[in-house]
XYZ file of N, CA and C in Angstrom:
546
model
N 16.294 -9.150 -13.682
C 15.370 -10.146 -13.259
C 14.848 -9.847 -11.886
N 13.556 -9.604 -11.759
C 13.012 -9.283 -10.412
C 13.008 -10.424 -9.449
N 13.105 -10.059 -8.158
C 13.104 -11.024 -7.086
C 11.740 -10.903 -6.408
N 11.112 -12.010 -6.054
C 9.833 -12.032 -5.372
C 10.004 -12.147 -3.871
N 9.288 -11.403 -3.117
C 9.212 -11.495 -1.677
C 8.080 -12.464 -1.373
N 8.269 -13.346 -0.451
C 7.220 -14.299 -0.098
C 6.516 -13.807 1.207
N 5.333 -14.331 1.428
C 4.696 -13.881 2.701
C 4.764 -15.062 3.774
N 5.879 -15.819 3.708
C 6.043 -16.889 4.691
C 6.392 -16.412 6.085
N 6.514 -15.119 6.264
C 6.858 -14.576 7.621
C 5.675 -13.993 8.356
N 4.440 -14.251 7.791
C 3.239 -13.779 8.527
C 3.243 -14.269 9.954
N 2.934 -13.396 10.918
C 3.000 -13.763 12.315
C 4.308 -13.370 13.012
N 5.255 -12.888 12.199
C 6.551 -12.413 12.777
C 6.247 -11.211 13.620
N 6.898 -11.135 14.763
C 6.844 -9.945 15.667
C 7.931 -9.024 15.139
N 7.581 -7.762 14.896
C 8.521 -6.802 14.322
C 9.770 -6.603 15.172
N 10.864 -6.927 14.671
C 12.154 -6.680 15.425
C 12.336 -5.154 15.618
N 12.715 -4.758 16.768
C 12.981 -3.380 17.053
C 14.269 -2.987 16.390
N 14.417 -1.637 16.196
C 15.647 -1.135 15.574
C 15.796 0.345 16.061
N 16.991 0.828 15.882
C 17.347 2.254 16.002
C 18.202 2.602 14.826
N 17.705 3.486 13.947
C 18.403 3.788 12.737
C 18.437 5.272 12.502
N 19.396 5.720 11.662
C 19.588 7.084 11.344
C 18.533 7.473 10.274
N 17.726 8.529 10.575
C 16.738 9.025 9.648
C 17.373 10.127 8.761
N 16.735 10.440 7.676
C 17.217 11.515 6.823
C 17.116 12.904 7.552
N 16.410 12.943 8.621
C 16.395 14.242 9.487
C 17.602 14.239 10.358
N 18.438 13.273 10.255
C 19.703 13.118 11.078
C 19.484 12.769 12.491
N 18.203 12.326 12.830
C 17.921 11.812 14.153
C 18.000 10.276 14.153
N 18.307 9.650 15.255
C 18.198 8.213 15.388
C 16.767 7.892 15.871
N 16.094 7.079 15.062
C 14.691 6.792 15.396
C 14.533 5.258 15.585
N 13.573 4.898 16.405
C 13.352 3.469 16.715
C 11.887 3.117 16.318
N 11.738 1.803 16.152
C 10.347 1.339 15.896
C 9.412 1.746 17.001
N 9.849 1.662 18.216
C 8.980 2.027 19.327
C 8.486 3.455 19.227
N 9.348 4.378 18.749
C 8.973 5.769 18.538
C 8.041 5.962 17.396
N 8.150 5.121 16.357
C 7.551 5.340 15.021
C 6.287 4.578 14.791
N 6.027 3.524 15.510
C 4.885 2.644 15.164
C 3.594 3.403 15.308
N 2.653 3.007 14.521
C 1.329 3.652 14.467
C 0.417 3.029 15.514
N -0.534 3.856 15.961
C -1.548 3.385 16.950
C -2.315 2.242 16.431
N -2.610 2.232 15.104
C -3.464 1.216 14.536
C -2.715 0.225 13.603
N -1.397 0.383 13.486
C -0.605 -0.491 12.645
C 0.550 0.317 12.013
N 1.457 -0.439 11.383
C 2.690 0.164 10.843
C 3.030 -0.580 9.507
N 3.342 0.216 8.526
C 3.867 -0.269 7.288
C 5.357 0.007 7.316
N 6.156 -1.092 7.079
C 7.632 -0.874 6.858
C 7.986 -1.302 5.470
N 8.504 -0.335 4.696
C 8.818 -0.602 3.331
C 10.299 -0.527 3.102
N 10.941 -1.646 2.719
C 12.341 -1.632 2.370
C 12.446 -1.159 0.947
N 13.089 0.013 0.746
C 13.216 0.600 -0.561
C 14.619 1.069 -0.767
N 14.903 1.634 -1.916
C 16.186 2.308 -2.194
C 15.925 3.415 -3.158
N 16.921 4.115 -3.631
C 16.810 5.261 -4.502
C 16.882 4.916 -5.944
N 17.571 3.854 -6.305
C 17.860 3.694 -7.728
C 17.054 2.547 -8.410
N 16.338 1.722 -7.679
C 15.624 0.601 -8.283
C 14.424 1.096 -9.080
N 14.380 0.661 -10.303
C 13.187 1.089 -11.194
C 11.851 0.679 -10.605
N 11.759 -0.391 -9.847
C 10.518 -0.856 -9.237
C 10.143 0.088 -8.160
N 11.102 0.593 -7.362
C 10.786 1.592 -6.366
C 10.416 2.924 -7.004
N 11.175 3.320 -7.954
C 10.870 4.611 -8.558
C 9.452 4.606 -9.171
N 9.021 3.434 -9.716
C 7.692 3.354 -10.298
C 6.572 3.486 -9.274
N 6.837 3.143 -7.994
C 5.799 3.240 -7.004
C 5.986 4.332 -5.968
N 7.084 5.119 -6.078
C 7.424 6.105 -5.061
C 6.332 7.108 -4.804
N 5.716 7.648 -5.906
C 4.666 8.601 -5.690
C 3.467 7.967 -4.997
N 3.134 6.761 -5.397
C 2.005 6.017 -4.827
C 2.238 5.705 -3.372
N 3.453 5.323 -3.030
C 3.851 5.074 -1.682
C 3.662 6.276 -0.831
N 4.104 7.421 -1.332
C 3.946 8.709 -0.652
C 2.455 9.001 -0.420
N 1.655 8.826 -1.450
C 0.190 9.043 -1.347
C -0.407 8.124 -0.335
N -0.117 6.817 -0.442
C -0.802 5.845 0.495
C -0.360 6.060 1.913
N 0.909 6.472 2.146
C 1.331 6.769 3.492
C 0.544 7.917 4.092
N 0.246 8.969 3.284
C -0.540 10.050 3.806
C -1.952 9.617 4.123
N -2.539 8.745 3.290
C -3.929 8.239 3.526
C -3.939 7.360 4.758
N -2.943 6.512 4.888
C -2.908 5.623 6.055
C -2.701 6.398 7.393
N -1.926 7.485 7.315
C -1.677 8.308 8.494
C -3.030 8.829 9.076
N -3.981 9.079 8.214
C -5.305 9.591 8.658
C -6.027 8.459 9.455
N -5.585 7.245 9.302
C -6.139 6.072 9.983
C -5.266 5.714 11.208
N -4.362 6.558 11.577
C -3.374 6.272 12.637
C -2.510 5.045 12.360
N -2.218 4.797 11.038
C -1.270 3.754 10.639
C -0.071 4.514 10.027
N 1.057 4.282 10.645
C 2.266 4.952 10.246
C 3.060 4.116 9.167
N 3.823 4.841 8.393
C 4.684 4.278 7.396
C 6.079 4.630 7.691
N 6.998 3.624 7.533
C 8.476 3.785 7.710
C 9.092 3.215 6.487
N 10.031 3.947 5.864
C 10.826 3.362 4.822
C 12.259 3.172 5.296
N 12.866 2.034 4.872
C 14.272 1.698 5.277
C 15.050 1.403 4.047
N 16.238 1.943 3.957
C 17.166 1.711 2.835
C 18.351 0.855 3.374
N 18.522 -0.329 2.860
C 19.494 -1.288 3.402
C 20.579 -1.623 2.320
N 20.555 -1.053 1.196
C 21.571 -1.431 0.138
C 22.955 -1.055 0.490
N 23.930 -1.810 -0.110
C 25.342 -1.468 -0.007
C 25.571 -0.163 -0.738
N 25.946 0.913 -0.070
C 26.140 2.174 -0.715
C 27.468 2.336 -1.314
N 28.411 1.425 -1.020
C 29.717 1.472 -1.661
C 29.670 1.056 -3.140
N 28.932 -0.099 -3.309
C 28.746 -0.585 -4.699
C 27.643 0.179 -5.436
N 26.754 0.765 -4.674
C 25.586 1.478 -5.259
C 25.500 2.913 -4.644
N 26.440 3.811 -5.031
C 26.481 5.124 -4.458
C 25.228 5.908 -4.637
N 24.431 5.583 -5.573
C 23.170 6.329 -5.806
C 22.186 6.081 -4.668
N 22.447 5.129 -3.818
C 21.655 4.865 -2.693
C 22.229 5.484 -1.377
N 23.148 6.380 -1.507
C 23.854 6.970 -0.382
C 22.812 7.800 0.548
N 23.291 8.068 1.716
C 22.487 8.759 2.690
C 22.085 10.131 2.159
N 23.008 10.801 1.522
C 22.709 12.095 0.924
C 21.654 11.991 -0.174
N 21.777 10.952 -0.995
C 20.791 10.774 -2.059
C 19.454 10.300 -1.543
N 19.465 9.645 -0.351
C 18.185 9.304 0.285
C 17.374 10.569 0.583
N 18.076 11.594 1.094
C 17.446 12.911 1.392
C 16.793 13.488 0.136
N 17.547 13.466 -0.968
C 17.021 13.968 -2.262
C 15.849 13.207 -2.749
N 15.941 11.910 -2.611
C 14.852 11.010 -3.083
C 13.579 11.257 -2.264
N 13.686 11.387 -0.969
C 12.542 11.643 -0.083
C 11.880 12.983 -0.472
N 12.727 13.953 -0.697
C 12.202 15.301 -1.023
C 11.512 15.268 -2.444
N 12.140 14.610 -3.432
C 11.564 14.530 -4.743
C 10.178 13.868 -4.715
N 9.992 12.827 -3.883
C 8.683 12.161 -3.823
C 7.827 12.542 -2.653
N 8.182 13.626 -1.997
C 7.330 14.207 -0.947
C 7.038 13.237 0.191
N 8.062 12.533 0.650
C 7.887 11.604 1.750
C 7.616 12.463 3.008
N 6.551 12.190 3.673
C 6.331 12.789 5.024
C 6.416 11.740 6.149
N 7.155 10.698 5.846
C 7.396 9.649 6.815
C 8.885 9.404 6.900
N 9.352 8.746 7.980
C 10.788 8.530 8.147
C 11.353 7.655 6.984
N 12.545 8.015 6.634
C 13.287 7.266 5.630
C 14.604 6.961 6.290
N 14.792 5.706 6.749
C 15.916 5.314 7.628
C 17.077 4.625 6.863
N 18.242 4.829 7.352
C 19.431 4.197 6.692
C 19.920 3.029 7.522
N 19.790 1.824 6.996
C 20.222 0.578 7.629
C 21.628 0.251 7.120
N 22.557 1.019 7.549
C 23.922 0.935 7.015
C 24.574 -0.397 7.208
N 24.307 -1.061 8.332
C 24.894 -2.366 8.632
C 24.177 -3.591 7.968
N 22.923 -3.279 7.456
C 22.028 -4.237 6.851
C 21.490 -5.221 7.816
N 21.672 -5.001 9.097
C 21.227 -5.890 10.141
C 19.697 -5.908 10.223
N 19.064 -4.745 10.024
C 17.615 -4.691 10.171
C 16.979 -5.453 8.995
N 17.440 -5.266 7.781
C 16.960 -6.014 6.638
C 17.002 -7.523 6.905
N 18.165 -7.911 7.426
C 18.353 -9.395 7.759
C 17.354 -9.884 8.778
N 17.161 -9.053 9.852
C 16.201 -9.476 10.873
C 14.759 -9.620 10.393
N 14.396 -8.711 9.422
C 13.056 -8.771 8.865
C 12.915 -9.834 7.730
N 14.093 -10.247 7.199
C 14.063 -11.178 6.069
C 13.724 -10.436 4.766
N 13.987 -9.169 4.693
C 13.735 -8.379 3.480
C 14.636 -8.910 2.370
N 14.098 -9.052 1.127
C 14.978 -9.588 0.029
C 14.924 -8.675 -1.146
N 14.016 -7.736 -1.314
C 13.945 -6.969 -2.544
C 13.514 -5.538 -2.209
N 13.582 -4.679 -3.218
C 13.079 -3.326 -3.115
C 12.132 -3.092 -4.254
N 10.813 -2.789 -3.891
C 10.330 -2.613 -2.614
C 9.932 -3.967 -1.974
N 10.065 -4.022 -0.662
C 9.572 -5.212 0.132
C 8.736 -4.611 1.273
N 7.440 -4.803 1.208
C 6.532 -4.117 2.124
C 5.914 -5.068 3.127
N 6.079 -4.629 4.370
C 5.592 -5.354 5.524
C 4.520 -4.547 6.256
N 3.380 -5.152 6.539
C 2.289 -4.489 7.184
C 2.047 -5.134 8.595
N 2.162 -4.414 9.637
C 2.089 -4.916 10.968
C 0.794 -4.363 11.668
N 0.146 -5.236 12.507
C -0.979 -4.731 13.244
C -0.538 -3.879 14.374
N -1.485 -3.407 15.204
C -1.123 -2.517 16.321
C -0.279 -3.182 17.385
N -0.181 -4.506 17.382
C 0.651 -5.220 18.305
C 2.018 -5.602 17.659
N 2.317 -5.002 16.481
C 3.567 -5.304 15.744
C 3.716 -6.731 15.270
N 2.615 -7.336 14.927
C 2.614 -8.698 14.361
C 2.374 -8.479 12.872
N 3.215 -9.225 12.061
C 3.104 -9.113 10.615
C 1.840 -9.771 10.106
N 1.041 -9.023 9.467
C -0.230 -9.516 8.879
C -0.309 -9.350 7.366
N 0.621 -8.532 6.831
C 0.583 -8.299 5.373
C 2.028 -8.209 4.866
N 2.299 -8.951 3.815
C 3.600 -8.770 3.123
C 3.285 -8.910 1.647
N 3.199 -7.814 1.022
C 2.827 -7.824 -0.401
C 3.180 -6.517 -1.117
N 2.610 -6.460 -2.295
C 2.901 -5.294 -3.141
C 2.068 -4.100 -2.695
N 2.406 -2.923 -3.144
C 1.660 -1.748 -2.760
C 0.252 -1.743 -3.443
N 0.225 -2.140 -4.669
C -1.034 -2.179 -5.373
C -0.917 -2.957 -6.726
N -1.980 -2.998 -7.471
C -1.986 -3.765 -8.705
C -1.365 -2.996 -9.876
N -0.974 -1.719 -9.606
C -0.361 -0.940 -10.691
C 1.021 -1.433 -11.040
N 1.716 -1.900 -10.055
C 3.114 -2.435 -10.215
C 3.935 -1.402 -10.983
N 4.532 -1.829 -12.089
C 5.387 -0.983 -12.909
C 4.575 -0.047 -13.786
N 3.352 -0.424 -14.122
C 2.581 0.371 -15.044
C 1.712 1.372 -14.306
N 2.306 2.503 -13.971
C 1.636 3.533 -13.157
C 0.556 4.272 -14.032
N 0.492 3.981 -15.372
C -0.486 4.569 -16.259
C -1.807 3.827 -16.154
N -1.813 2.661 -15.471
C -2.994 1.866 -15.270
C -4.004 2.679 -14.543
N -5.194 2.924 -15.107
C -6.228 3.755 -14.508
C -7.014 3.033 -13.365
N -7.121 1.720 -13.467
C -7.858 0.986 -12.459
C -6.810 0.193 -11.617
N -6.466 0.808 -10.513
C -5.427 0.155 -9.624
C -6.133 -0.237 -8.283
N -5.989 -1.471 -7.967
C -6.459 -1.935 -6.628
C -5.427 -1.578 -5.559
N -5.848 -0.842 -4.588
C -5.019 -0.338 -3.539
C -4.804 -1.404 -2.479
N -4.051 -2.423 -2.797
C -3.967 -3.624 -2.032
C -3.315 -3.318 -0.624
N -2.264 -2.672 -0.524
C -1.609 -2.396 0.743
C -2.568 -1.586 1.629
N -3.122 -0.482 1.046
C -4.070 0.343 1.824
C -5.230 -0.454 2.328
N -5.908 -1.241 1.413
C -7.025 -2.057 1.861
C -6.680 -3.087 2.905
N -5.490 -3.678 2.754
C -5.008 -4.637 3.734
C -4.792 -3.978 5.137
N -4.210 -2.837 5.117
C -3.944 -2.166 6.390
C -5.267 -1.689 7.034
N -6.223 -1.284 6.280
C -7.506 -0.929 6.835
C -8.199 -2.162 7.488
N -8.120 -3.296 6.789
C -8.640 -4.594 7.346
C -7.908 -4.939 8.596
N -6.584 -4.722 8.631
C -5.774 -5.022 9.732
C -6.214 -4.102 10.986
N -6.410 -2.860 10.642
C -6.872 -1.897 11.684
C -8.158 -2.387 12.279
N -9.125 -2.813 11.428
C -10.459 -3.152 11.876
C -10.493 -4.560 12.576
N -9.786 -5.487 11.996
C -9.854 -6.906 12.450
C -8.582 -7.479 13.107
N -7.534 -6.778 13.015
C -6.277 -7.230 13.599
C -5.518 -8.242 12.692
N -6.154 -8.683 11.553
C -5.526 -9.656 10.637
C -5.602 -9.129 9.201
N -4.647 -9.605 8.415
C -4.618 -9.239 7.062
C -5.441 -10.159 6.149
N -5.533 -9.805 4.861
C -6.314 -10.586 3.917
C -5.669 -11.929 3.712
N -6.554 -12.925 3.330
C -5.996 -14.247 3.040
C -5.188 -14.240 1.754
N -5.683 -13.503 0.721
C -4.981 -13.457 -0.534
C -4.076 -12.252 -0.545
N -2.834 -12.443 -0.745
C -1.819 -11.349 -0.803
C -0.914 -11.606 -1.994
N -0.645 -10.570 -2.786
C 0.229 -10.690 -3.927
C 1.621 -10.232 -3.555
N 2.553 -11.046 -3.806
C 3.989 -10.791 -3.478
C 4.491 -9.531 -4.071
N 5.228 -8.845 -3.268
C 5.971 -7.685 -3.788
C 7.189 -8.265 -4.565
N 7.630 -7.478 -5.551
C 8.823 -7.932 -6.289
C 9.608 -6.684 -6.764
N 10.825 -6.880 -6.969
C 11.718 -5.806 -7.458
C 13.170 -6.207 -7.489
N 14.033 -5.275 -7.420
C 15.454 -5.595 -7.394
C 15.866 -6.223 -6.098
N 16.819 -7.086 -6.159
C 17.285 -7.706 -4.917
C 17.973 -6.633 -4.037
N 17.936 -6.862 -2.736
C 18.708 -5.962 -1.845
C 20.157 -6.235 -2.183
N 20.932 -5.128 -2.238
C 22.334 -5.142 -2.630
C 23.172 -5.426 -1.365
N 23.487 -6.737 -1.073
C 24.214 -7.106 0.094
C 25.706 -6.831 -0.047
N 26.341 -6.572 1.009
C 27.796 -6.468 0.998
C 28.438 -7.839 0.794
């Protein structure tokens, strides 16, 4: 049963963090934020909803980078109960889907709690001042990646945020597996 993320946190100032990246470096929001905005996607390796959008997330991140909008992925699941989400498997997942953005390990789950993340994928779009302006799904393709007409909702929202500083009025909730809390 999928869980829906709500966009009741619009206006949230992005909480800072320092987390272990798959590169084995500790990275912070301050180091990673984009000049024109930042997407933070809470994902994991095993959720079928994340697997369904992983290629599209990788593609959209590359497109947004051309606009000086950075993407950061964070994995916050309990890796003891869900070993497929382990740090080593995060490296494999990022390689499989050609991530060219940081994939961070929130081992304590504190960052997910600060952001109010509840599912995977849970996508947050921040303006250049780190204020939340978008919290929604990546696109209209959702689980059906065979859909030929896909509205690029996250991309379009982030371009609007770059231009106007604010996100679209109409946003469709992201949904997926619940974050696996300890």
